[in-house]
Structure formats: structure tokens, C-alpha cells
Coordinates of C-alpha atoms in Angstrom, one line a residue:
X1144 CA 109.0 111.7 110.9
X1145 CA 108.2 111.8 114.7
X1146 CA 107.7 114.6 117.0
X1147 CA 107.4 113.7 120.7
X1148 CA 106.6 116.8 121.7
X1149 CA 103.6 118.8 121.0
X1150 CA 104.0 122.4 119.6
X1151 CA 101.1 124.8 119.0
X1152 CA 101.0 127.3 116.8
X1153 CA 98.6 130.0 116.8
X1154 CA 97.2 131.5 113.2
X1155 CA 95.7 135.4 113.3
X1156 CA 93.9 135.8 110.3
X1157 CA 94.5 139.0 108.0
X1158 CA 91.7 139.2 105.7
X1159 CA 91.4 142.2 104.0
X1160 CA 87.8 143.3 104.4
X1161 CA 85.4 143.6 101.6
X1162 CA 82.9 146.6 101.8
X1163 CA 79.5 146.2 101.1
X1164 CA 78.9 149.2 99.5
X1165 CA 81.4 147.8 96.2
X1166 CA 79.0 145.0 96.3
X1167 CA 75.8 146.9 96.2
X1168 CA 77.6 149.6 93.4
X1169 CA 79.0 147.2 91.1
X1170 CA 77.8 147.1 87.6
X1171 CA 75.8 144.4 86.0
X1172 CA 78.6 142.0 84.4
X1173 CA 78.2 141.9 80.8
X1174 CA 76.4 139.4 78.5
X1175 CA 78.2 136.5 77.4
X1176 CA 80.1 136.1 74.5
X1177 CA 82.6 133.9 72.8
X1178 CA 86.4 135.0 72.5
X1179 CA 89.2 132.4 71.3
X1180 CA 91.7 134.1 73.6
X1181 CA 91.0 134.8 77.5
X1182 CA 91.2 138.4 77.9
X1183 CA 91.4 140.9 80.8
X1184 CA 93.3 138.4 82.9
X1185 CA 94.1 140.9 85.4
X1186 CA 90.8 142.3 85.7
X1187 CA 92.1 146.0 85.3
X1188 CA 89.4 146.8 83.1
X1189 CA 86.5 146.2 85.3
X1190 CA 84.4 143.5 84.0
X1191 CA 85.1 143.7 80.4
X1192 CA 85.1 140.1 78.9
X1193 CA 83.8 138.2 82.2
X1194 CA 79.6 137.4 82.5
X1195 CA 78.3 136.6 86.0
X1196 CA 75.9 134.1 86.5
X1197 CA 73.6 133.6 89.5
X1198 CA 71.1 130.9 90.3
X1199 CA 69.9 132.6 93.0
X1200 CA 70.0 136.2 91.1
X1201 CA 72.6 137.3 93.3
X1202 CA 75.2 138.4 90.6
X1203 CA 76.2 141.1 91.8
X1204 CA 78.1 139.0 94.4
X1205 CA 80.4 139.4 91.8
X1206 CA 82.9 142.2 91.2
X1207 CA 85.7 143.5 90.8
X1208 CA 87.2 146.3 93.1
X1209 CA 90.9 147.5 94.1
X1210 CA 93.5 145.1 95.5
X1211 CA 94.5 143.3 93.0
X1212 CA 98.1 140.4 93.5
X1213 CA 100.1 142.1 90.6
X1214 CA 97.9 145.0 89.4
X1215 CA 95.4 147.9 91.3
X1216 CA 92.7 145.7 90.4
X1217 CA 91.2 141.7 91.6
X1218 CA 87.7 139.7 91.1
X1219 CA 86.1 139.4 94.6
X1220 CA 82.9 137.1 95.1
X1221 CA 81.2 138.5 98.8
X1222 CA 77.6 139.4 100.1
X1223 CA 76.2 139.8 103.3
X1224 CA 74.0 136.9 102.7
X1225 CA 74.6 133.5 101.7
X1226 CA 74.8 133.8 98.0
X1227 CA 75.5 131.8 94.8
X1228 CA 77.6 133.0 91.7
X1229 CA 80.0 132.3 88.5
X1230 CA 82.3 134.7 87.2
X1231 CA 83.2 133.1 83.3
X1232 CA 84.3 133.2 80.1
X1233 CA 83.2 131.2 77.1
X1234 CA 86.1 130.7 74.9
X1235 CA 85.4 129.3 71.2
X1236 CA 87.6 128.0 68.0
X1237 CA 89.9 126.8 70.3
X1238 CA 92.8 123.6 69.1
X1239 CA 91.9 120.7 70.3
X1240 CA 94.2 119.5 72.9
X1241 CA 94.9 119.9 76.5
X1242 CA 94.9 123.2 78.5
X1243 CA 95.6 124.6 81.7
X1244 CA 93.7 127.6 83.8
X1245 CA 96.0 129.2 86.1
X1246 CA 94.8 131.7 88.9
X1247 CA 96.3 133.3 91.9
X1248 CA 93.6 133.1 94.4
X1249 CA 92.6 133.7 98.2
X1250 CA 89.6 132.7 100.3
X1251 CA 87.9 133.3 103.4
X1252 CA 87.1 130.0 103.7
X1253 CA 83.7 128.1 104.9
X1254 CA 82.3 127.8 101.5
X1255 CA 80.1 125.2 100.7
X1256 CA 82.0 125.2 97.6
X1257 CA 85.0 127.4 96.1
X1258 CA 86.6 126.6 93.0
X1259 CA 88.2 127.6 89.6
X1260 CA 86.9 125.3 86.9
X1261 CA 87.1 124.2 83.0
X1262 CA 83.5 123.4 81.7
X1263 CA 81.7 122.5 78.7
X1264 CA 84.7 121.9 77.0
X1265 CA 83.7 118.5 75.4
X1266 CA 85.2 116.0 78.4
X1267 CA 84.9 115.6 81.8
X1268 CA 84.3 119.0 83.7
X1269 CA 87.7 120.0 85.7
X1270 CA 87.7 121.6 88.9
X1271 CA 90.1 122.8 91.7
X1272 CA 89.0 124.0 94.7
X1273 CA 89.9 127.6 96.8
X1274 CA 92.0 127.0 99.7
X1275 CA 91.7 129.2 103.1
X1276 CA 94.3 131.8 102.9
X1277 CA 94.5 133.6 106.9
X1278 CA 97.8 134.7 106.1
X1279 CA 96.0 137.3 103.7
X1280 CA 98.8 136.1 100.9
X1281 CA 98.1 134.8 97.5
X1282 CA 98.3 131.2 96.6
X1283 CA 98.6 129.7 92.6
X1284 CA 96.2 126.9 91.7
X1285 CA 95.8 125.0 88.3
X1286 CA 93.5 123.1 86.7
X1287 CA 93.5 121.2 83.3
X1288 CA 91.4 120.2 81.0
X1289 CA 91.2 118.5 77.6
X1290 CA 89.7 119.9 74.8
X1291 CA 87.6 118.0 72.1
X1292 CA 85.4 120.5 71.4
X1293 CA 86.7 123.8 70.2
X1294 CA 85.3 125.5 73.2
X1295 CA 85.5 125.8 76.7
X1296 CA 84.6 127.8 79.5
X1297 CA 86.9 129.1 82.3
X1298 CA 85.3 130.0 85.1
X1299 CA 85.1 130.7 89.1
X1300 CA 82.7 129.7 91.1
X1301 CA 80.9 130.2 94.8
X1302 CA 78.4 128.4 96.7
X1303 CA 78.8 130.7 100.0
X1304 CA 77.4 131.6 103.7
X1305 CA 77.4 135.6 104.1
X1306 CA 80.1 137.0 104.7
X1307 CA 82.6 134.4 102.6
X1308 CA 84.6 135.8 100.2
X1309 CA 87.1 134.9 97.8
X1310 CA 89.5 136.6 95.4
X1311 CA 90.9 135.8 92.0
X1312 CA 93.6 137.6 89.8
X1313 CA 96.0 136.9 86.9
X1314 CA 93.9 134.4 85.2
X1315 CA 95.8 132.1 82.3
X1316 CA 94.2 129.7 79.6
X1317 CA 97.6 128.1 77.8
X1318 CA 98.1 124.7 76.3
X1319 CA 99.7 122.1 78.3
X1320 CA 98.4 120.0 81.3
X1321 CA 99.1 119.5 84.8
X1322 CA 98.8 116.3 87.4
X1323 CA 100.8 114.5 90.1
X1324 CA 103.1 111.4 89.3
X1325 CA 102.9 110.2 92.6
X1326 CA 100.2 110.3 95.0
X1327 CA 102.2 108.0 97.8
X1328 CA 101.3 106.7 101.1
X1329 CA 103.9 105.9 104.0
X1330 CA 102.9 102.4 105.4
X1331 CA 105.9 101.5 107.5
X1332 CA 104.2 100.8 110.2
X1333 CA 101.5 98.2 108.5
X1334 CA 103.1 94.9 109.1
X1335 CA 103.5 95.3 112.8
X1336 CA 99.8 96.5 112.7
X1337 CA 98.6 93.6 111.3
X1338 CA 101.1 91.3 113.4
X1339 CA 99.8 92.5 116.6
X1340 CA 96.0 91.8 115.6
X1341 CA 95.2 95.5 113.1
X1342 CA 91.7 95.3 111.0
X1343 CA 91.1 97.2 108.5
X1344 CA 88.0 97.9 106.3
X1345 CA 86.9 99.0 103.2
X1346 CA 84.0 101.4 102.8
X1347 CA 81.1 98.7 103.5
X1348 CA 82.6 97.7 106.4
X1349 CA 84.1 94.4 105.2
X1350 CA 87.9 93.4 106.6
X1351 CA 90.2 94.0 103.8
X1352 CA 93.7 94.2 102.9
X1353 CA 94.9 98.0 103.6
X1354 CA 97.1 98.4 101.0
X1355 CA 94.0 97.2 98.4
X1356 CA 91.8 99.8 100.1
X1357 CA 94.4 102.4 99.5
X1358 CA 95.3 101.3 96.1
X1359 CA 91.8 101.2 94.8
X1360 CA 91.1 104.7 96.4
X1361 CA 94.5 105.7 94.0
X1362 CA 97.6 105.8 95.8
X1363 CA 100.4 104.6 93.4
X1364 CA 103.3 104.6 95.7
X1365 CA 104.3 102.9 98.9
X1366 CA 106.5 104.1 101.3
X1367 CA 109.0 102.0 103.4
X1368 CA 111.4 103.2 106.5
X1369 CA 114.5 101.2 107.1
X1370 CA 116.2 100.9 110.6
X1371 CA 119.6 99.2 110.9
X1372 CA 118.8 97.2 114.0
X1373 CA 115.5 98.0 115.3
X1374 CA 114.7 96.7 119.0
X1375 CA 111.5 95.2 117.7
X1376 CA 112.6 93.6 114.5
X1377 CA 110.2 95.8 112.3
X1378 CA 111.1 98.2 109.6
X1379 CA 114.3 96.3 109.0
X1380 CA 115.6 94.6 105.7
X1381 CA 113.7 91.7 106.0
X1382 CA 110.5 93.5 107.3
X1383 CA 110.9 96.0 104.2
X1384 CA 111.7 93.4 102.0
X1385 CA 108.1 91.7 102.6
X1386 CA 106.2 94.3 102.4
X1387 CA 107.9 95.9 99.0
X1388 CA 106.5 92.6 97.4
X1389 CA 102.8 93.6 98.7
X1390 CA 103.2 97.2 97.3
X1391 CA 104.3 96.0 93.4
X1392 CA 101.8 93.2 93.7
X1393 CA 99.0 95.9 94.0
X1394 CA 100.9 97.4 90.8
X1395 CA 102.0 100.6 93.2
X1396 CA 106.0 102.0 92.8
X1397 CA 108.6 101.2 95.8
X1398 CA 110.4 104.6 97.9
X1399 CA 112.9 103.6 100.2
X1400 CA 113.2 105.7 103.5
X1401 CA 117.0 105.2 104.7
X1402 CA 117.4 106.6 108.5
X1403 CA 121.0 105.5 109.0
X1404 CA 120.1 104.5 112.9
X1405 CA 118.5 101.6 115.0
X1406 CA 115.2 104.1 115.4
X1407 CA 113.8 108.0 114.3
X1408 CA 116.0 109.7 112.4
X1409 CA 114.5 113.6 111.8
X1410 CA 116.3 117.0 112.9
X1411 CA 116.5 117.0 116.3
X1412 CA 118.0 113.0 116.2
X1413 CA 119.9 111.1 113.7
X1414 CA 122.0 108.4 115.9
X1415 CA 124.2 106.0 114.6
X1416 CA 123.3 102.6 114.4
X1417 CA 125.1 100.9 117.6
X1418 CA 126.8 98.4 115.3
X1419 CA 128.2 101.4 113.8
X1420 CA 128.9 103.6 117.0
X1421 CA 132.9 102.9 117.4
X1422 CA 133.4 103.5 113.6
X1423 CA 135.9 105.9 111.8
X1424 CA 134.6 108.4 109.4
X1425 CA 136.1 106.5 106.4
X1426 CA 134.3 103.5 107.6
X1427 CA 130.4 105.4 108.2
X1428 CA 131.1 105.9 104.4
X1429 CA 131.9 101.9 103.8
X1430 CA 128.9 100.8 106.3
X1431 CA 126.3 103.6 104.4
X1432 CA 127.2 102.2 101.0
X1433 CA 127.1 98.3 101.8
X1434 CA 123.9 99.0 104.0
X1435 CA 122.0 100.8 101.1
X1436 CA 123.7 98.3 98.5
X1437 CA 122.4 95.5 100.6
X1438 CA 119.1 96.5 101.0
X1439 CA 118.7 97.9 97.5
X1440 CA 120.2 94.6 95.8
X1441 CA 117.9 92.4 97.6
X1442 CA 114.4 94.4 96.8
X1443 CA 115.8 93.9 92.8
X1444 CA 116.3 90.6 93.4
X1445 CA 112.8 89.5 94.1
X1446 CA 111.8 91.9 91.8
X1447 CA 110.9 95.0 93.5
X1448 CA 113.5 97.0 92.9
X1449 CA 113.0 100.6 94.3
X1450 CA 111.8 103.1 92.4
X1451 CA 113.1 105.8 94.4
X1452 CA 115.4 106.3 97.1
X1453 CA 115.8 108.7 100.0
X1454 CA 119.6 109.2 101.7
X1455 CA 118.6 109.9 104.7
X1456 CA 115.7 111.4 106.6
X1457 CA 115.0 114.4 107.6
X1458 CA 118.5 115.5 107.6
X1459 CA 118.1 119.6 108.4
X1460 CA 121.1 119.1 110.8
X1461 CA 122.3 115.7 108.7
X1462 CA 122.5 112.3 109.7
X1463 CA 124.9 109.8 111.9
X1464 CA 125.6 112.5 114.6
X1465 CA 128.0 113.8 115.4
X1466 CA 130.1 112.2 112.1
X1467 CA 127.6 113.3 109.3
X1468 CA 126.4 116.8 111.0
X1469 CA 126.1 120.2 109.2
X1470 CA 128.8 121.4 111.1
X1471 CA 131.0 119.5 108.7
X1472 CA 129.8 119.7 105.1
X1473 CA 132.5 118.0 103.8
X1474 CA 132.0 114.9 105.8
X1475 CA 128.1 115.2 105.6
X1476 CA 128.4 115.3 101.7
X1477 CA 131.0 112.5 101.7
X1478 CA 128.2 110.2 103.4
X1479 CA 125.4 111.4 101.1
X1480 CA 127.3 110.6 98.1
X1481 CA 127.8 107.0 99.4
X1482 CA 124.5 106.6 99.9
X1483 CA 123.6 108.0 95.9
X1484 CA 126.2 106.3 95.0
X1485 CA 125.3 102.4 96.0
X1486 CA 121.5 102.8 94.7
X1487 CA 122.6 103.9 91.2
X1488 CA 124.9 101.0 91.1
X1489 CA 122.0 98.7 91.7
X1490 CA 119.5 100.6 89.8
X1491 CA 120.4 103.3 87.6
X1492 CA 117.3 103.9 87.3
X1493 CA 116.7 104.7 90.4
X1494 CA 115.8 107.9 91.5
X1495 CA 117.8 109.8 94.5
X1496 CA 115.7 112.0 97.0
X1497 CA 117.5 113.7 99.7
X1498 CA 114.8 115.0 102.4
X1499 CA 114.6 117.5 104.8
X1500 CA 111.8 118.9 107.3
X1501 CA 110.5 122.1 107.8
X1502 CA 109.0 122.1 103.9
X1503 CA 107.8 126.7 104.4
X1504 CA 111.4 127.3 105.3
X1505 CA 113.0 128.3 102.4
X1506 CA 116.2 130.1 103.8
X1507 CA 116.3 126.2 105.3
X1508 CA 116.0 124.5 101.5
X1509 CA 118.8 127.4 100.2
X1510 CA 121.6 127.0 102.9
X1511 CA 121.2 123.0 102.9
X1512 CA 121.2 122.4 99.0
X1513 CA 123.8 125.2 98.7
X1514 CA 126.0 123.5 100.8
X1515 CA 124.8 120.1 98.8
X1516 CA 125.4 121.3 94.9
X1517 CA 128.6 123.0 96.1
X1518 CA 130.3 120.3 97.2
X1519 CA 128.8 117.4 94.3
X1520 CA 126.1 115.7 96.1
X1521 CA 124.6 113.9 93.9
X1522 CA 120.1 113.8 93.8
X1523 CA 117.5 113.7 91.6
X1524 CA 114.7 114.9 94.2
X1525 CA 114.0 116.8 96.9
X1526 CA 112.1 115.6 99.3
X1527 CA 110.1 117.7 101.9
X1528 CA 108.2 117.2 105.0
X1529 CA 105.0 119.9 105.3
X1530 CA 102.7 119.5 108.4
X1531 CA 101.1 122.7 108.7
X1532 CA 100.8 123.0 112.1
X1533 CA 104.0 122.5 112.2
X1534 CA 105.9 124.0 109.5
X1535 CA 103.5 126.9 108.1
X1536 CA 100.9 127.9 105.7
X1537 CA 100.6 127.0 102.6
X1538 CA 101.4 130.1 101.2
X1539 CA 105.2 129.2 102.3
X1540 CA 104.7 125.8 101.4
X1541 CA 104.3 127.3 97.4
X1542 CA 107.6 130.0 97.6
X1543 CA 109.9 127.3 98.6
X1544 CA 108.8 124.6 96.2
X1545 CA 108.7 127.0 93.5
X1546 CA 111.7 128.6 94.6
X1547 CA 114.1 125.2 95.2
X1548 CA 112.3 123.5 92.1
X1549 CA 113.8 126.2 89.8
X1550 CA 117.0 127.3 91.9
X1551 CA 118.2 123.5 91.5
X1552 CA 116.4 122.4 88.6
X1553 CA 115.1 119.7 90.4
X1554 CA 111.7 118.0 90.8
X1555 CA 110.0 118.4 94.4
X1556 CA 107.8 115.8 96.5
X1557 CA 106.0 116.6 99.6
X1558 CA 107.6 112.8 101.0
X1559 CA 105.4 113.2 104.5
X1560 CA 101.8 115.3 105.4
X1561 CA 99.1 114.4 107.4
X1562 CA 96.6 116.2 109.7
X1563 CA 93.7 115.3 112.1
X1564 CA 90.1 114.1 111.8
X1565 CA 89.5 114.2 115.3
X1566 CA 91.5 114.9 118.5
X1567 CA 90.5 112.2 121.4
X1568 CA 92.7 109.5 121.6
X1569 CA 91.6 106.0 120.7
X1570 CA 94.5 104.3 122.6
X1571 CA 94.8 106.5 125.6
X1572 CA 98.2 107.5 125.0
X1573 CA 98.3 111.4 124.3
X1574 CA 98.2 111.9 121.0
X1575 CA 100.7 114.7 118.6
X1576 CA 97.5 116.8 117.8
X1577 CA 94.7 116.7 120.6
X1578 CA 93.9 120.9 121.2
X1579 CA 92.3 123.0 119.1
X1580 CA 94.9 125.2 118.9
X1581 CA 97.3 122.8 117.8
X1582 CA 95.2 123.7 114.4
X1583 CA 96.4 125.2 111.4
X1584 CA 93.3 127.5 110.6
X1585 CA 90.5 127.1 108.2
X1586 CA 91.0 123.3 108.9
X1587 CA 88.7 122.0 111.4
X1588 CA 90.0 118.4 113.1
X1589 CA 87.1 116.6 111.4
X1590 CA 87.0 114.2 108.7
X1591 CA 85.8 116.8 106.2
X1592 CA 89.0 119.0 107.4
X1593 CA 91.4 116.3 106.6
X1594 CA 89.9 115.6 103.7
X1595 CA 90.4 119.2 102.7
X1596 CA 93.8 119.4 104.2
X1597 CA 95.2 117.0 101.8
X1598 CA 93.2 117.8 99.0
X1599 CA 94.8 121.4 98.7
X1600 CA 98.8 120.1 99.8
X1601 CA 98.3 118.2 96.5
X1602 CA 97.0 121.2 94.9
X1603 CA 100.1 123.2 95.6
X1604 CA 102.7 120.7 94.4
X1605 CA 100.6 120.3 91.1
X1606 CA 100.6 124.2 90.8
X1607 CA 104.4 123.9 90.9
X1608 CA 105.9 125.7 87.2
X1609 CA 107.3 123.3 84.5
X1610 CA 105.6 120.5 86.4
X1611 CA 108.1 119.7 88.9
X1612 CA 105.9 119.0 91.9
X1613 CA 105.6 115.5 91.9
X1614 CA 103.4 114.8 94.2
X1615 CA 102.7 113.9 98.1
X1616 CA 102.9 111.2 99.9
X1617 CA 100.4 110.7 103.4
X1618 CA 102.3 109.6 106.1
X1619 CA 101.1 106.7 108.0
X1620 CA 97.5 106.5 106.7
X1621 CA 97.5 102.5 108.5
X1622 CA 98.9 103.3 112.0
X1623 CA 95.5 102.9 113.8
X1624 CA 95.4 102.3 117.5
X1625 CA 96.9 98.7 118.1
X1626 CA 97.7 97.2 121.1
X1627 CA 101.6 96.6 121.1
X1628 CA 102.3 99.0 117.7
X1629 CA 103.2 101.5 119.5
X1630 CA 105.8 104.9 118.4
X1631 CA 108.7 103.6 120.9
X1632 CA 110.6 99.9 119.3
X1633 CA 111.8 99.7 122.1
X1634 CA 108.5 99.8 124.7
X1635 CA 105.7 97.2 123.4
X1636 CA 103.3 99.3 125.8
X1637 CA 104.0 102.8 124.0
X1638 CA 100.9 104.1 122.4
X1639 CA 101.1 105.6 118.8
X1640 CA 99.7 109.3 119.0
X1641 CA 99.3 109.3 115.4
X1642 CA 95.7 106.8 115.0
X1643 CA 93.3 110.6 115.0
X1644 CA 95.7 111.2 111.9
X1645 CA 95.5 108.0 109.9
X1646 CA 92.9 107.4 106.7
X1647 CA 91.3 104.6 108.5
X1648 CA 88.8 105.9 111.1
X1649 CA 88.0 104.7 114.3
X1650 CA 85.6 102.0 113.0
X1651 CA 88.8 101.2 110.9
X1652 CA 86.6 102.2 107.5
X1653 CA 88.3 104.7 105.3
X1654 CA 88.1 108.4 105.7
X1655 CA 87.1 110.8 103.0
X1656 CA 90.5 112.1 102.5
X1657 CA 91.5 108.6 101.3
X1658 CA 89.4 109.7 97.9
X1659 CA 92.3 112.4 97.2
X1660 CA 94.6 110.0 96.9
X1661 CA 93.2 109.9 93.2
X1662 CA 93.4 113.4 92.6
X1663 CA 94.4 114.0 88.8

């Protein structure tokens, strides 16, 4: 990923307002009791089977009123003061054994705290929290739990300013559990970093190794570009070949970003390598396998031998112009299947990810991998990019990757997010995201908005059916404002644009958002 230009996209919210009056009407929720099955799910019999609790005595913040996502009827939290309140049920001679709450759910946002949770079930509380929806449309979360107990308690919960709201509907309690396999970071740029004089620190201010810091706050999957012949000499076999051994040293699994050029490689450039630029068709295919082979063969030789692969990057319009473009599917999948082709004959193991941008387009995802399965590409993943003020809410993030999961019966990774903790520029060079209403709303450019940002991406893939979201990987959590590590190979003077999005602040200490990285 890299945008040089800026694009702004402006969010209206469409929040369907909650009147007062349901609040003040609604009837007292009933007293507890135990069940050993969750019942009204949909809420389309009032209250019947939930209890409310307040702290603060304000349960009647809690109701249920018309509009609901699949029936006439939803659970709403509101008041017109700041207000405290659980909606639960107690659920008793349960199996032992893990279990997952489901919930379709939308927010106001500006909580203190909104969240579905499994309680008092004899481990570790389990919690996910509400995202903002502005779009006014419904987004799935999950949360698991394990059992040990014969009871639990499924609940949703508010710790609100007036006026917040939140809504909750088709509520599930099954057995099974949920979690990400990969919770990835994209370091590409860190050697350079560090080359040109980068510090980084851990939480008590004490210089430390980057990849530790990110390790120990959970990330379990490192992320390397490779260029052909890059004017600076970074991100090139060697380069990747050095920092793989760092990345399975800290016990973390390899991915392998192949861009098939000399520098960027997304949708709006994928240019040949010049050692490649007078070749044939037939020989693009011969120079894709022996590059990938090459590469590939020597990580497993020093014994980091990629865990996963991606053939190509961010190939909407697909890769080594004009030879490999979409124009030609035939000639495109011809080149993909080179690239599969070489990393399963050094690893079979090895798993395949093909990658495009744009991760809330879904007519995108269905005319690319149409095109793919028709004509025998050969993957095991699909790879997305999602930055949401590029590419959408996160309402469209959900339809496509439950949509392309089970259309291809394949498992989906969000390969590349990030977003802002502040907009000023640290380097002086104008940064990707510096307005406000570059935005994506309900996400302030603040560490505590980052922190949230990531925290509900990750959410969505795990809410993913038959547990095919993978996970996410943050791009360039290391590329902090350094003198000489700039975005251009090319221009030792370029600036980055991208340290306001890192997970190492501007005192080089890590960000709150780092902490996701050991989400479930």
C-alpha cells in the first residue's frame, strides 16, 4: 500500500432517533431468573426473559421498542442523561465447554463503554465492544467464552453520556468459540528505520528492539514487501531475508508481500521490474516463477521459510502492466499461477494469498475472484486492504468478507489497516491523513481513536461465519519520522506521510492500539 494523494471522504450520519417518551413508558424489566437455553433472542416479546440492571437506578434506559434488524422489534439502551445499565440473562445447567454470544448491534457511539459480554461463567469475563455505526446499518459481533461452571450470563452493557444510544437484536448463545489466527504487523520499512538512526521504545521509555515491543504487546506475524531492484537497496531479497530471521527469532510466522516491480505495486501502479521491461509474456511467467522460487528457497534455507505468501499486491487492475492487466484474464491468471505455483514447490505448506484493495467493495471481490476460480488460479487466502477513510464503513467491510469467505470457500485476512492518532506532521512532509475530514466518523485522530479503530477491524474479521476471518495485519506500525526513510526509494529527502499512523508515538513509546494486537 501507498496512496500519494489524499482523498477525503465525508460520512452523514443516519441514526434513527430514539424517543424519549419509549424510554420513560417502558416497563420495569423482569426479575432475574435462570434458563439453560437463551430465549427471546429477537426481543419480539418485549422483555420476557431479559432483567435490567442499573447501578445508578436508571433501568429504564433499557427497552425494547420497534425497529428491530430481522423482526418489528430491537433492545435499545438511551436516556437523556448520562446513564448506566445491563440488559442480561443468567443461563444455568449449561455443558461445560466453550461458547459463543452472537449479536447484531449498532451504536451511537461516545460511550464510555459499550459492549456485549459473557460473565460469571467460571473463567475469565469475555467482552466485545459496540462499534459506531453512522451508516445507520447493522454490524455482527461475537464473543466467546469458556464454560467451567454450568452457568453463565450473557449480557449487554452501557456506561453512557445522554443522548448515546445503542441497539441490539438477534441474540445467540451456541457452543463453539471464536478468535483470530493472525494478528500481523507489516514492518517492511524497519530495517531502513533503524539504518538511518530510528529509536524505538517500550512503554517505560527504555530503547528497545521494535519487533520485541510488538511481539510482547501480541503480534504473531510479520510482514515483509519484496521489490525486484529497489533504487535504495531496501526491501529486496537480501534485505527480506534479514529481517525474516528477526521475525521467527521472536517466535512470530513469516508473510511474504511480492510486488513484481522495482517500487509500489497497488491499483493505480503495478510496473514491471526494469530488468524485466523488454520481456515476452512467456518469459514474465519464467521471471515471476524463478523470482518467487528464489526468494522463497532462500528464506527455507536459513530456516524461515514463509508461512504465507501473497502473488502480488494489490492487484484490482493486476500486476506487471500492461502484460498481467485485467484486460487480459488469461494472461493475468497465467502469471498468478506462476507465482502459486513456485511457493508450493518450495513449501507445500505454504499458504497462497492473492490481495486486492478496496476491502467494502464487494462487486470488486466478485468480478476479480470470478474471473480467478474461472480460469484455475490457484489460492488459499484472500487478502484485503480496508482503510476506512478510504474504502468504507465497516458495515461493507462485514458483507464482503462474509460474502467472498463463503462464495469461494476461502479464509479472509484484512493483509493492511491502519488509521491516525494525530494529524500534524512530525517530519514536515504532508502527511496521507492531516484534516479532519479525511476522518472516517465516530473515530477521532487521537490515540484512543486508533486504538478503537483497530480494535473493532479485528472484531469484524473474527465475527466472520465458520471462522474464516483470519485476522489483520497493521500496516507499518515502525515507519516513524526518520531522516532519509522516506516513502520515494528513489529520493533520500522524501518524507514518509505515514509516522501520525504508526503504533510508536511521537516520543517513539507505544500507542494504545499496540495492546489490540493481543486481542483473543
Amino acid at each position: 500500500m501507498f496512496q500519494a494523494s489524499r482523498l477525503t471522504r465525508h460520512v452523514r450520519a443516519l441514526f434513527l432517533p430514539l424517543a424519549a417518551g419509549l424510554a420513560l413508558t417502558a416497563l420495569p424489566a423482569p426479575a432475574a431468573h435462570a434458563a439453560s437455553t437463551l430465549t427471546n433472542t429477537g426481543f419480539e416479546s418485549g422483555t420476557t426473559g431479559w432483567s435490567a440492571y442499573s447501578p445508578t437506578g436508571q433501568s429504564s434506559a433499557s427497552f425494547v421498542e420497534a425497529g428491530g434488524r430481522s423482526g418489528a422489534s430491537r433492545l435499545s439502551h438511551w436516556s437523556s442523561s448520562a446513564y448506566k445499565v445491563e440488559t442480561y440473562q443468567y443461563l444455568t445447567g449449561l455443558t461445560n465447554g466453550s461458547y459463543t454470544m452472537t449479536a447484531w448491534v449498532r451504536s451511537s457511539g461516545g460511550q464510555n463503554a459499550a459492549y456485549i459480554a459473557l460473565r460469571n461463567c467460571g473463567s475469565a469475563e469475555q467482552r466485545t465492544d459496540l462499534p459506531p455505526t453512522p451508516d445507520g446499518k447493522w454490524i455482527r459481533l461475537v464473543t466467546s467464552v469458556k464454560v467451567t461452571s454450568g452457568q453463565c450470563t450473557v449480557s449487554v452493557n452501557s456506561d453512557a453520556r445522554a443522548g448515546n444510544w445503542l441497539n441490539v437484536d438477534d441474540v445467540s448463545f451456541t457452543p463453539g468459540s471464536t478468535g483470530l489466527s493472525v494478528r500481523g504487523v507489516d514492518v517492511s520499512s524497519l530495517k531502513k528505520s533503524e539504518d538511518r538512526g530510528g529509536v524505538y521504545r517500550d512503554a517505560s521509555g527504555a530503547t528497545a528492539d521494535a519487533l520485541g515491543v510488538l511481539r510482547s504487546a501480541g503480534a504473531d506475524y510479520g510482514r515483509l514487501k519484496v521489490w525486484v531492484n529497489p533504487a535504495d537497496g531496501y526491501n529486496d531479497k537480501t534485505r527480506v531475508l534479514q529481517t525474516a530471521r528477526r521475525i521467527k527469532a521472536q517466535g512470530m510466522r513469516l508473510l511474504v508481500d511480492f510486488h513484481y516491480s522495482d517500487t509500489w505495486a497497488d491499483p493505480g501502479a503495478q510496473a514491471k521490474p526494469a530488468a524485466w521491461s523488454s520481456h515476452t509474456y512467456e518469459q514474465l511467467r519464467s521471471d515471476v516463477y524463478a523470482h518467487t522460487y528464489d526468494v522463497l528457497n532462500a528464506l527455507r534455507a536459513q530456516g524461515t521459510t514463509a508461512d504465507m505468501v501473497q502473488i502480488g499486491n494489490e492487484i484490482n487492475t493486476g500486476m506487471l502492466w500492461p502484460d498481467g492487466s485485467t484486460a487480459d484474464w488469461s494472461r493475468l491468471a497465467g502469471l498468478l499461477n506462476s507465482g502459486a505455483s513456485a511457493a508450493k514447490a518450495v513449501s507445500s505448506s505454504t499458504r497462497v494469498a492473492l490481495h486486492l484493495a478496496h476491502g467494502g467493495d464487494n462487486a470488486l471481490y466478485r468480478q476479480w475472484f470470478d474471473n480467478a476460480t474461472a480460469r484455475g488460479v490457484t489460492f488459499d487466502v484472500i487478502a484485503l486492504s480496508f482503510y476506512g477513510y478510504w474504502h468504507g464503513p465497516l458495515s461493507s467491510l462485514q458483507a464482503n468478507l462474509d460474502d467472498v469467505s463463503a462464495r469461494y470457500g476461502k479464509p479472509v485476512l484484512v493483509v493492511e489497516t491502519a488509521y491516525a492518532f494525530r494529524l500534524d506532521s512530525e517530519d514536515g512532509h504532508e502527511n496521507i491523513i492531516d484534516t479532519t475530514g479525511e476522518l472516517v466518523a465516530g473515530y477521532p485522530a487521537s490515540p484512543a481513536g486508533q486504538a478503537a479503530w483497530l480494535r473493532d477491524v479485528m472484531n469484524v474479521v473474527e465475527a466472520v461465519p465458520n471462522r474464516r476471518g483470519l485476522g489483520v495485519v497493521y500496516w507499518e506500525p515502525t515507519w516513524t519520522a526518520v531522516q532519509g526513510n522516506g516513502w520515494d526509494p528513489a529520493d533520500p529527502s522524501s518524507g514518509n506521510g505515514w509516522e501520525n499512523q504508526a503504533l510508536f508515538g511521537y516520543d517513539d513509546r507505544p500507542l494504545p492500539a499496540m495492546a489490540w494486537l493481543g486481542h483473543r
